[in-house]
CSV table of C-alpha atoms in Angstrom, one decimal:
chain,number,residue,atom,x,y,z
A,259,MET,CA,0.0,0.0,0.0
A,260,GLN,CA,2.8,2.4,0.9
A,261,GLU,CA,4.5,1.7,-2.5
A,262,ILE,CA,1.3,2.6,-4.3
A,263,MET,CA,0.9,5.8,-2.3
A,264,LEU,CA,4.6,6.7,-3.0
A,265,LEU,CA,4.1,6.0,-6.7
A,266,ILE,CA,1.0,8.3,-6.8
A,267,LEU,CA,2.8,11.1,-4.9
A,268,THR,CA,5.7,10.8,-7.3
A,269,LEU,CA,3.5,11.0,-10.4
A,270,VAL,CA,1.7,14.0,-8.9
A,271,ALA,CA,5.0,15.7,-8.2
A,272,ILE,CA,6.2,15.0,-11.8
A,273,ALA,CA,3.0,16.4,-13.2
A,274,MET,CA,3.2,19.6,-11.1
A,275,PHE,CA,6.8,20.1,-12.1
A,276,TRP,CA,6.0,19.5,-15.8
A,277,GLN,CA,3.1,22.0,-15.5
A,278,HIS,CA,5.3,24.6,-13.9
A,279,ARG,CA,8.0,24.2,-16.6
A,280,ARG,CA,5.6,24.5,-19.6
A,281,TYR,CA,3.9,27.6,-18.1
A,282,HIS,CA,7.3,29.1,-17.5
A,283,TYR,CA,8.0,28.7,-21.2
A,284,ILE,CA,4.6,30.2,-22.1
A,285,ARG,CA,5.2,33.2,-19.8
A,286,HIS,CA,8.7,34.1,-21.0
A,287,ASP,CA,8.8,32.9,-24.6
A,288,LEU,CA,5.3,33.4,-25.8
A,289,ALA,CA,3.7,36.0,-23.6
A,290,GLN,CA,7.1,37.8,-23.4
A,291,ASP,CA,6.4,38.5,-19.7
A,292,MET,CA,9.6,39.0,-17.6
A,293,GLN,CA,8.1,38.6,-14.2
A,294,ARG,CA,10.2,36.9,-11.6
A,295,PRO,CA,8.0,34.4,-9.8
A,296,LEU,CA,9.4,35.0,-6.3
A,297,HIS,CA,9.5,38.8,-6.3
A,298,SER,CA,9.6,40.8,-3.0
A,299,THR,CA,6.3,41.2,-1.2
A,300,ASP,CA,7.1,44.9,-1.2
A,301,ALA,CA,7.1,45.1,-5.0
A,302,PHE,CA,4.7,47.5,-6.5
A,303,HIS,CA,3.5,47.1,-10.1
A,304,VAL,CA,2.5,50.0,-12.4
A,305,MET,CA,0.6,49.8,-15.7
A,306,VAL,CA,1.2,52.6,-18.2
A,307,PHE,CA,-1.6,52.9,-20.8
A,308,PHE,CA,-0.5,55.2,-23.5
A,309,LYS,CA,-1.7,57.0,-26.7
A,310,LEU,CA,0.7,57.8,-29.5
A,311,LYS,CA,1.3,61.2,-31.0
A,312,PRO,CA,0.6,61.3,-34.8
A,313,GLY,CA,3.3,59.6,-36.8
A,314,ASP,CA,4.9,57.8,-33.9
A,315,ARG,CA,5.3,54.0,-33.6
A,316,VAL,CA,4.4,51.9,-30.6
A,317,VAL,CA,7.7,50.0,-30.3
A,318,GLU,CA,10.0,53.0,-30.7
A,319,THR,CA,8.0,55.2,-28.3
A,320,ALA,CA,7.6,52.4,-25.7
A,321,ARG,CA,11.4,51.8,-25.9
A,322,ARG,CA,12.2,55.5,-25.4
A,323,PHE,CA,9.9,55.8,-22.4
A,324,ALA,CA,11.2,52.6,-20.7
A,325,LEU,CA,14.8,53.7,-21.2
A,326,GLN,CA,14.1,57.2,-19.8
A,327,LEU,CA,12.2,55.9,-16.8
A,328,GLN,CA,14.9,53.3,-16.0
A,329,SER,CA,17.6,55.9,-16.3
A,330,PHE,CA,16.6,57.6,-13.0
A,331,SER,CA,14.5,55.0,-11.2
A,332,GLN,CA,14.6,51.3,-10.1
A,333,ALA,CA,11.7,50.4,-12.4
A,334,ARG,CA,12.0,47.0,-14.1
A,335,LEU,CA,10.1,46.4,-17.4
A,336,ILE,CA,7.9,43.4,-17.1
A,337,TYR,CA,5.8,43.5,-20.2
A,338,ALA,CA,5.2,45.7,-23.3
A,339,GLY,CA,2.2,45.3,-25.6
A,340,GLN,CA,0.6,46.9,-28.7
A,341,ALA,CA,-3.1,47.4,-28.1
A,342,ALA,CA,-5.9,46.1,-30.4
A,343,PHE,CA,-8.8,47.7,-28.5
A,344,THR,CA,-9.9,49.2,-25.3
A,345,VAL,CA,-13.1,48.6,-23.3
A,346,ASN,CA,-13.6,51.6,-21.1
A,347,ALA,CA,-15.2,51.5,-17.7
A,348,LEU,CA,-18.2,53.7,-17.0
A,349,HIS,CA,-16.2,55.8,-14.5
A,350,LEU,CA,-13.2,56.5,-16.8
A,351,ASP,CA,-13.0,58.8,-19.8
A,352,ASN,CA,-13.7,57.1,-23.1
A,353,ARG,CA,-10.2,56.7,-24.6
A,354,GLU,CA,-8.6,54.2,-27.0
A,355,TRP,CA,-5.1,53.2,-26.0
A,356,ASP,CA,-2.3,52.3,-28.4
A,357,GLY,CA,-0.1,50.3,-26.0
A,358,VAL,CA,0.5,49.2,-22.4
A,359,LEU,CA,3.7,48.9,-20.4
A,360,LEU,CA,4.0,47.0,-17.1
A,361,PHE,CA,6.7,48.0,-14.6
A,362,GLU,CA,7.8,46.6,-11.3
A,363,PHE,CA,9.2,49.0,-8.7
A,364,PRO,CA,10.9,47.7,-5.5
A,365,SER,CA,8.2,49.4,-3.4
A,366,ARG,CA,5.4,51.9,-3.5
A,367,ASP,CA,7.8,54.5,-2.0
A,368,ASP,CA,10.2,54.0,-4.9
A,369,TYR,CA,7.4,54.6,-7.3
A,370,GLU,CA,6.3,57.7,-5.5
A,371,GLN,CA,9.8,59.1,-5.6
A,372,SER,CA,10.2,58.5,-9.3
A,373,ARG,CA,6.7,59.9,-10.0
A,374,VAL,CA,7.5,63.4,-8.7
A,375,ASP,CA,10.9,63.5,-10.5
A,376,ALA,CA,10.9,66.1,-13.3
A,377,ARG,CA,12.4,63.5,-15.6
A,378,ALA,CA,9.2,61.4,-15.2
A,379,VAL,CA,7.1,64.4,-16.4
A,380,LEU,CA,9.4,64.7,-19.5
A,381,ALA,CA,9.2,61.0,-20.2
A,382,ARG,CA,5.4,61.1,-20.2
A,383,ARG,CA,5.5,63.9,-22.8
A,384,LEU,CA,6.6,61.2,-25.3
A,385,PHE,CA,2.9,60.2,-25.3
A,386,ALA,CA,-0.1,62.1,-26.6
A,387,ASP,CA,-1.9,60.8,-23.5
A,388,SER,CA,-1.3,58.3,-20.7
A,389,TYR,CA,-2.9,56.8,-17.7
A,390,LEU,CA,-1.2,55.0,-14.8
A,391,HIS,CA,-2.7,52.4,-12.6
A,392,GLY,CA,-1.1,50.4,-9.8
A,393,MET,CA,-1.3,46.8,-8.6
A,394,ARG,CA,-0.3,44.9,-5.5
A,395,ARG,CA,0.5,41.6,-7.2
A,396,ASN,CA,-0.5,38.5,-5.3
A,397,ARG,CA,2.7,36.5,-5.7
A,398,SER,CA,1.3,33.2,-4.3
A,399,ALA,CA,-1.9,33.2,-6.2
A,400,SER,CA,-0.2,34.2,-9.5
A,401,LEU,CA,2.4,31.4,-9.0
A,402,LEU,CA,-0.3,28.8,-8.3
A,403,VAL,CA,-2.4,29.5,-11.4
A,404,PRO,CA,-0.8,26.7,-13.5
A,405,GLN,CA,-1.4,24.2,-10.7
A,406,TRP,CA,-5.1,25.3,-10.4
A,407,LEU,CA,-5.5,24.7,-14.1
A,408,LEU,CA,-3.8,21.3,-13.9
A,409,ARG,CA,-6.2,20.3,-11.1
A,410,ARG,CA,-9.1,21.5,-13.3
A,411,ARG,CA,-7.9,19.3,-16.1
A,412,MET,CA,-7.5,16.3,-13.9
A,413,LYS,CA,-10.9,16.8,-12.5
A,414,ASP,CA,-12.4,17.0,-16.0
A,415,LEU,CA,-10.7,13.8,-17.1
A,416,LEU,CA,-11.9,11.9,-14.0
A,417,LEU,CA,-15.4,13.1,-14.8
A,418,GLY,CA,-15.2,11.9,-18.4
A,419,ARG,CA,-14.9,15.3,-19.9
A,420,TRP,CA,-12.2,14.4,-22.4
A,421,ARG,CA,-13.0,16.8,-25.2
A,422,ILE,CA,-13.4,20.5,-25.4
A,423,GLU,CA,-16.2,21.5,-27.7
A,424,PRO,CA,-15.1,23.3,-30.9
A,425,LEU,CA,-15.9,26.9,-31.4
A,426,GLN,CA,-18.9,27.8,-33.6
A,427,ASN,CA,-19.8,31.3,-34.6
A,428,SER,CA,-22.6,33.0,-32.7
A,429,LEU,CA,-25.4,34.1,-35.0
A,430,ALA,CA,-26.4,36.8,-32.5
A,431,PHE,CA,-22.9,38.1,-32.3
A,432,GLU,CA,-22.7,38.3,-36.1
A,433,THR,CA,-26.0,40.1,-36.6
A,434,ALA,CA,-27.2,41.9,-33.5
A,435,PRO,CA,-26.7,45.6,-33.5
A,436,GLU,CA,-25.5,45.7,-29.9
A,437,PHE,CA,-22.5,43.6,-30.8
A,438,GLN,CA,-21.2,46.0,-33.5
A,439,PRO,CA,-18.5,47.5,-31.2
A,440,TRP,CA,-17.3,43.9,-30.5
A,441,ARG,CA,-17.4,43.0,-34.2
A,442,ASN,CA,-15.1,46.0,-34.8
A,443,ARG,CA,-12.8,44.7,-32.0
A,444,VAL,CA,-12.7,41.3,-33.6
A,445,SER,CA,-11.5,42.9,-36.8
A,446,ARG,CA,-8.7,44.7,-35.0
A,447,LEU,CA,-7.7,41.4,-33.3
A,448,ARG,CA,-7.3,39.7,-36.6
A,449,ALA,CA,-5.1,42.5,-37.8
A,450,LEU,CA,-3.1,42.5,-34.6
A,451,HIS,CA,-2.4,38.7,-35.1
A,452,GLU,CA,0.3,39.8,-37.7
A,453,VAL,CA,2.1,41.8,-35.0
A,454,ASN,CA,2.6,38.7,-32.8
A,455,ARG,CA,1.2,35.2,-33.8
A,456,ASP,CA,2.2,33.6,-30.5
A,457,GLY,CA,0.1,35.3,-28.0
A,458,LEU,CA,-2.3,37.9,-26.7
A,459,VAL,CA,-2.3,39.5,-23.3
A,460,MET,CA,-5.5,41.0,-21.9
A,461,PHE,CA,-5.3,43.6,-19.1
A,462,ASN,CA,-8.5,43.5,-17.0
A,463,LEU,CA,-9.2,46.0,-14.2
A,464,ILE,CA,-12.3,44.6,-12.5
A,465,LYS,CA,-14.9,46.4,-10.4
A,466,TYR,CA,-17.2,44.1,-8.5
A,467,GLY,CA,-20.9,44.6,-8.5
A,468,ALA,CA,-23.4,44.4,-5.7
A,469,ALA,CA,-22.6,40.7,-5.1
A,470,GLY,CA,-19.3,41.7,-3.6
A,471,HIS,CA,-16.1,39.6,-3.7
A,472,GLN,CA,-15.4,37.4,-6.7
A,473,ASP,CA,-12.6,34.9,-7.0
A,474,PHE,CA,-10.5,33.6,-9.9
A,475,ALA,CA,-13.1,31.0,-10.9
A,476,GLU,CA,-16.0,33.4,-10.8
A,477,ILE,CA,-14.2,36.0,-13.0
A,478,TYR,CA,-13.4,33.5,-15.7
A,479,GLY,CA,-16.3,31.0,-15.4
A,480,ASP,CA,-16.2,27.3,-14.8
A,481,LYS,CA,-16.2,26.2,-18.5
A,482,LEU,CA,-13.7,28.8,-19.6
A,483,LEU,CA,-11.3,27.5,-16.9
A,484,SER,CA,-11.6,24.0,-18.5
A,485,ARG,CA,-10.7,25.5,-21.9
A,486,MET,CA,-7.8,27.4,-20.4
A,487,ALA,CA,-6.5,24.1,-18.9
A,488,VAL,CA,-6.5,22.4,-22.3
A,489,PHE,CA,-5.2,25.2,-24.5
A,490,ARG,CA,-2.6,26.4,-21.9
A,491,HIS,CA,-3.7,29.9,-21.2
A,492,GLY,CA,-4.8,31.9,-18.2
A,493,PRO,CA,-3.8,34.7,-15.8
A,494,LEU,CA,-0.2,35.8,-15.6
A,495,HIS,CA,-0.8,38.4,-12.9
A,496,MET,CA,-3.5,38.6,-10.2
A,497,GLY,CA,-3.5,41.4,-7.7
A,498,ARG,CA,-5.3,44.1,-5.8
A,499,SER,CA,-6.0,47.3,-7.8
A,500,VAL,CA,-4.4,50.5,-6.6
A,501,ALA,CA,-5.7,53.8,-8.0
A,502,LEU,CA,-3.0,56.3,-8.9
A,503,GLU,CA,-4.8,58.8,-11.1
A,504,GLU,CA,-8.2,60.2,-12.0
A,505,PHE,CA,-9.9,58.6,-8.9
A,506,ALA,CA,-10.6,55.4,-10.9
A,507,ARG,CA,-11.6,52.7,-8.4
A,508,PHE,CA,-11.3,49.0,-9.2
A,509,ASP,CA,-11.1,46.0,-7.0
A,510,ARG,CA,-8.8,43.5,-8.8
A,511,VAL,CA,-6.4,43.3,-11.6
A,512,TYR,CA,-6.2,40.2,-13.8
A,513,ILE,CA,-3.7,40.1,-16.7
A,514,ALA,CA,-4.3,37.0,-18.8
A,515,TYR,CA,-2.5,35.3,-21.7
A,516,TYR,CA,-4.3,33.7,-24.7
A,517,PRO,CA,-2.6,31.6,-27.4
A,518,SER,CA,-3.0,34.4,-30.1
A,519,ALA,CA,-5.0,37.4,-31.1
A,520,ARG,CA,-6.8,35.2,-33.7
A,521,TYR,CA,-7.7,32.6,-31.1
A,522,PHE,CA,-9.2,35.4,-28.8
A,523,ALA,CA,-11.1,36.8,-31.8
A,524,ASP,CA,-12.6,33.4,-32.5
A,525,LEU,CA,-13.3,32.9,-28.8
A,526,ILE,CA,-15.3,36.1,-28.2
A,527,ALA,CA,-17.2,35.7,-31.5
A,528,SER,CA,-18.2,32.1,-30.7
A,529,GLN,CA,-21.5,30.8,-29.5
A,530,TYR,CA,-19.7,29.1,-26.7
A,531,PHE,CA,-18.3,32.3,-25.3
A,532,HIS,CA,-21.5,34.2,-25.9
A,533,HIS,CA,-23.4,31.7,-23.8
A,534,ILE,CA,-20.9,31.2,-20.9
A,535,ALA,CA,-19.3,34.6,-20.6
A,536,GLY,CA,-20.9,37.2,-22.8
A,537,SER,CA,-22.5,39.0,-20.0
A,538,LYS,CA,-19.0,39.6,-18.4
A,539,LEU,CA,-18.1,41.8,-21.4
A,540,MET,CA,-20.8,44.3,-20.4
A,541,GLY,CA,-19.7,44.9,-16.8
A,542,ASP,CA,-18.1,48.1,-15.5
A,543,SER,CA,-14.6,46.9,-16.0
A,544,PHE,CA,-11.6,48.3,-18.0
A,545,ARG,CA,-10.0,46.0,-20.5
A,546,VAL,CA,-7.2,46.4,-23.0
A,547,ALA,CA,-6.1,43.6,-25.4
A,548,THR,CA,-2.5,43.6,-26.4
A,549,ALA,CA,0.0,41.7,-28.6
A,550,PRO,CA,3.4,41.1,-26.8
A,551,ILE,CA,6.2,43.3,-28.1
A,552,THR,CA,8.6,43.1,-25.1
A,553,ALA,CA,11.3,41.3,-27.0
A,554,ARG,CA,11.3,44.1,-29.6
A,555,LEU,CA,12.2,46.7,-27.0
């Protein structure tokens, strides 16, 4: 009996290690996310949403801003992305962003010191417009996401759920007038696929409704988690939202990876997604879909 238990524990440990290694590859090589898993608990993350000046390019402008910021601060670039579309929250101005940068500062105090530096003001003048939002990243929860998805997959297999249903276009999504903004966003996603064919990173700033607290599973939905477990995508960063500008109040930050912009376009245009998560698109949350360009900086 002891030998059987030892064998089971060994197989579980191997599966967990394998899951960790493949998600490490996805994070660094496909999502181009440079986050260190065991960062300091004092670390403070800042998202920079930016709009380009006429004639400027996303990669060059993002590179110049990152270099200028890092020249006088301890900020570390975690991720850079070119935006496909923006879904604005009700309590934010209606703006369409061109790109997003994610930085890690050693602490909130380090960020505040750099924020008031005159060189930070000059750096932000590279953009036509910009908006900064903070995050207290939950290191443990973010690190455990791959294992949660592995557990989800094992549970589905034990329950006989071997296959994931193929995506089929939603007739309502294709024809209903209320989905016209999302049809435009699908078109932009398909164009963004040529920028990076290996991934899409979605920034989500979530404001909870009257129901109050929502966890990881509630945000993404039971069936969508099963799909994530099969197709190897899901949250890269999970944390508490910290307002820095414009009195924008959100509760949580979820930054999630998807296999490609084309995959995400097919997903949100599908009958499957329309049925299980379509209502989530309409909430008072702020979302920006981006193609990874970190390696090009």
